[in-house]
Amino acid sequence: MNERFSPLPGGNPFSTRFTAPGKAPFFFESSYIDRIKNFHPNKFAEFFFSTVGAGEDLRHVVCLRFLVDQFISHSCRGQIVGDHGSGKSSLLFYLKDVLVKQGYDLFSWSLHDQNRFLPESFWMELQKFLQKTPVLLPTNFLLPPPVMTSEEYTAQRREFLKEIFPDRDFDQEAARSDGGETEEEFRVSSTESASRSPDEVVDAKTESVEGKAAAPKSVGVFGFNSAGNFGGLPSGGTTDLGSLGFKKPSEPIKFSAFPDTETLEAIANDDTEDYDDVELTATENEDSSESGYNGDDVSQKTLEIPFNFDVEKKRAFFDRKILVFDGFEQLSFANRIIIRTFCRMNHLGLLLTSHAPMIGVPVLFRTIPSVSTIRQLLDFLLEDYEEFKIGDSEVETLLKNFHNDVREMLFSLYDAFESFRLAPADLREKIIRRYPR
Amino acid sequence: MYPESVKPPFVGAWSKDQIFIRLDGRGNRIYYPGETLAGSYYLNEIRLDSIDSLEFSVLWRTEGKGNEDVGVHAFWRLSSQNGDWIDPLQPGRFSVVLPQSPLTYNGVIVKIHWSVRLRVFLSNGVQLLEETPFYLGDLPDMRTLKLFTG
């Protein structure tokens, strides 16, 4: 039988297995929790008493929860600022952990050296992350077109609609549309047609094609094309303009840079076009159940805004999604502005780490390693290696020599431990004293 | 002392003595490629109805300054929801034929460690983890070899 629980003799406590973000705790300064206690006593009491008895490190958890509370109070926007190897990624790991436990959806992206631009894979992954958003969300306008087939896109939209309108049976409607019962739904909408039922609109369009009735007065042609983008008429589409009520102008339209007043009056008095009455059709959910979804043509639908959609629920849906960037300073200035604007326009949270503060994003925490925090980290790592002891003076020298870069300092200690591990007992003390270097 | 999400750096401290893994064979825990690794595991102070599932794996992992790589050689999962009988009062047995590579390696820049890992999922959401290392092959320690060969 073997002896139990003996650690591997060749193990090195400074390897990345034990020092990578998430493998060792992030140690806060004792002064930080004192500041929370003094300046936010109510929150401190709340976090403290909710943590007591949970079997976790109180200081660690209280500080993390306070940071997350600050992050949420700033509309889910915040950044961690610090130098190379100062522990930004470690702190970010635990913040993400707390945010996930609180029910937030996170999209994490790490940027490495010379990543000046976001790759295409980023937008692809982001699109996957935001797939659950309803069709009417503005994210559809800003995202690049999806690289997928029409069938895949239709299936995805069907799933989205099922989540939003669970009462409706979209599979049956899709099967019905495959049978040819419904017509293409680039909706002709006007003050007149809006008051009519969908069947009457279809009848009117059919009559106009046959030339038996006058065309509808005004036209609004909007919808999502097959690529998932919102826009007007599809390029090269099969929509018959005549059936939609467009009138071909008898004379070519003349454009002038400075139209005179007569031209403007002529345009105002022109009764041939009724574009002033154009408005988008806004239907209730119950109405949209009849004409809002047509199976494979779902990507070519009229933009129908369900008014009875819970606005608060929609806001909560937005606010629960956060984009997390590690190493945000790698991006170019333009890309940083694009991401910041993208998150603001889409009501997405933004949590990032950077070397220098990004304008417009509040700074949550500045990571500055100190002797006391490094002391705690070394005590944690060397819990089973009591013979490898490093004093405070060595730690101070190490921090000074490595310019507060804890990562490089741990790499140096890795080499020192390798030398220490196989050295004779009389040389071990010299090895420890020889480091830091 | 530390949050649950933080893993202590060394084996043996994770399960708080609630899981024991014993390997059969020689006491030096050195096994050769192609040899059968067998052993048993014991669950202490765990009630029968509190165990949701149990995962057993034989794996290797690298250790060094760079990113960590992990390779799983064998894996079993027992789940009470699937009808598997997990009795904490009786020791569980396992047996697996070891592969030809990678051999355990104790280098300076990179190391390769083999271990037997048992993870117990309790019904209250708590996970217990236990790892017992062993050697595959008997490659000499490169650093020691350098010292003696000059």
Short mmCIF file of C-alpha atoms in Angstrom, two decimals, chain A residues 1-2 4-6 8-13 15-18 22-23 25 27 57 60 94 97 380-381 384-385 411 414-415 418-419 421-422, chain B residues 1-3 5-7 9-10 12 17 19-20 22-23 26-27 29 61 63-66 68 106 108-109 111 113 130 133 135 141 143-144:
data_model
loop_
_atom_site.label_atom_id
_atom_site.label_comp_id
_atom_site.label_asym_id
_atom_site.label_seq_id
_atom_site.Cartn_x
_atom_site.Cartn_y
_atom_site.Cartn_z
CA MET A 1 0.00 0.00 0.00
CA ASN A 2 1.10 3.50 -0.67
CA ARG A 4 -1.62 8.67 1.45
CA PHE A 5 -1.73 12.33 0.44
CA SER A 6 1.95 12.72 -0.23
CA LEU A 8 4.56 15.03 -5.78
CA PRO A 9 8.24 15.34 -4.96
CA GLY A 10 8.93 17.18 -8.19
CA GLY A 11 6.20 19.76 -7.75
CA ASN A 12 7.00 23.43 -7.88
CA PRO A 13 4.64 25.74 -5.97
CA SER A 15 4.34 26.92 -11.48
CA THR A 16 1.39 28.37 -13.33
CA ARG A 17 -0.69 25.48 -12.16
CA PHE A 18 -0.82 27.15 -8.77
CA GLY A 22 -8.22 31.60 -10.20
CA LYS A 23 -5.74 29.17 -8.68
CA PRO A 25 -6.81 34.03 -4.16
CA PHE A 27 -5.29 39.31 -1.61
CA ASP A 57 -12.52 34.16 3.74
CA HIS A 60 -11.88 38.35 0.35
CA TYR A 94 -13.15 36.42 -8.97
CA ASP A 97 -17.27 34.42 -10.43
CA PHE A 380 -0.47 30.50 0.63
CA LEU A 381 1.77 28.98 -2.03
CA ASP A 384 3.56 22.71 2.36
CA TYR A 385 7.15 23.92 1.82
CA PHE A 411 8.82 33.06 -12.49
CA TYR A 414 10.18 29.15 -9.83
CA ASP A 415 13.82 28.98 -10.93
CA GLU A 418 14.24 24.40 -8.76
CA SER A 419 17.75 25.24 -7.63
CA ARG A 421 15.00 21.59 -4.46
CA LEU A 422 18.06 19.65 -5.55
CA MET B 1 -9.97 29.86 5.08
CA TYR B 2 -10.15 30.56 1.36
CA PRO B 3 -13.14 30.72 -0.97
CA SER B 5 -13.49 28.42 -5.85
CA VAL B 6 -9.82 28.53 -4.85
CA LYS B 7 -8.06 25.24 -5.11
CA PRO B 9 -2.14 23.91 -4.47
CA PHE B 10 -1.44 20.42 -3.27
CA GLY B 12 -4.70 15.70 -0.23
CA ASP B 17 -9.95 13.37 4.53
CA ILE B 19 -11.86 10.39 0.30
CA PHE B 20 -8.98 7.93 0.32
CA ARG B 22 -4.99 3.48 -2.39
CA LEU B 23 -2.93 2.06 -5.22
CA ARG B 26 4.83 -1.56 -5.10
CA GLY B 27 5.25 1.07 -2.45
CA ARG B 29 4.24 4.09 -6.84
CA ARG B 61 -0.84 17.06 -16.57
CA GLU B 63 3.55 21.76 -14.87
CA GLY B 64 5.88 24.66 -15.49
CA LYS B 65 5.98 28.33 -16.33
CA GLY B 66 3.70 28.03 -19.33
CA GLU B 68 -0.98 23.75 -18.19
CA ASN B 106 10.75 15.95 -13.85
CA VAL B 108 13.25 22.17 -14.93
CA ILE B 109 11.14 24.01 -17.43
CA LYS B 111 7.22 18.49 -15.73
CA HIS B 113 2.74 14.25 -13.61
CA GLU B 130 -8.91 13.80 -4.23
CA PRO B 133 0.03 10.87 -7.87
CA TYR B 135 4.97 7.59 -11.70
CA ASP B 141 15.40 13.51 -12.78
CA ARG B 143 18.56 18.00 -12.90
CA THR B 144 20.02 15.20 -10.79
#
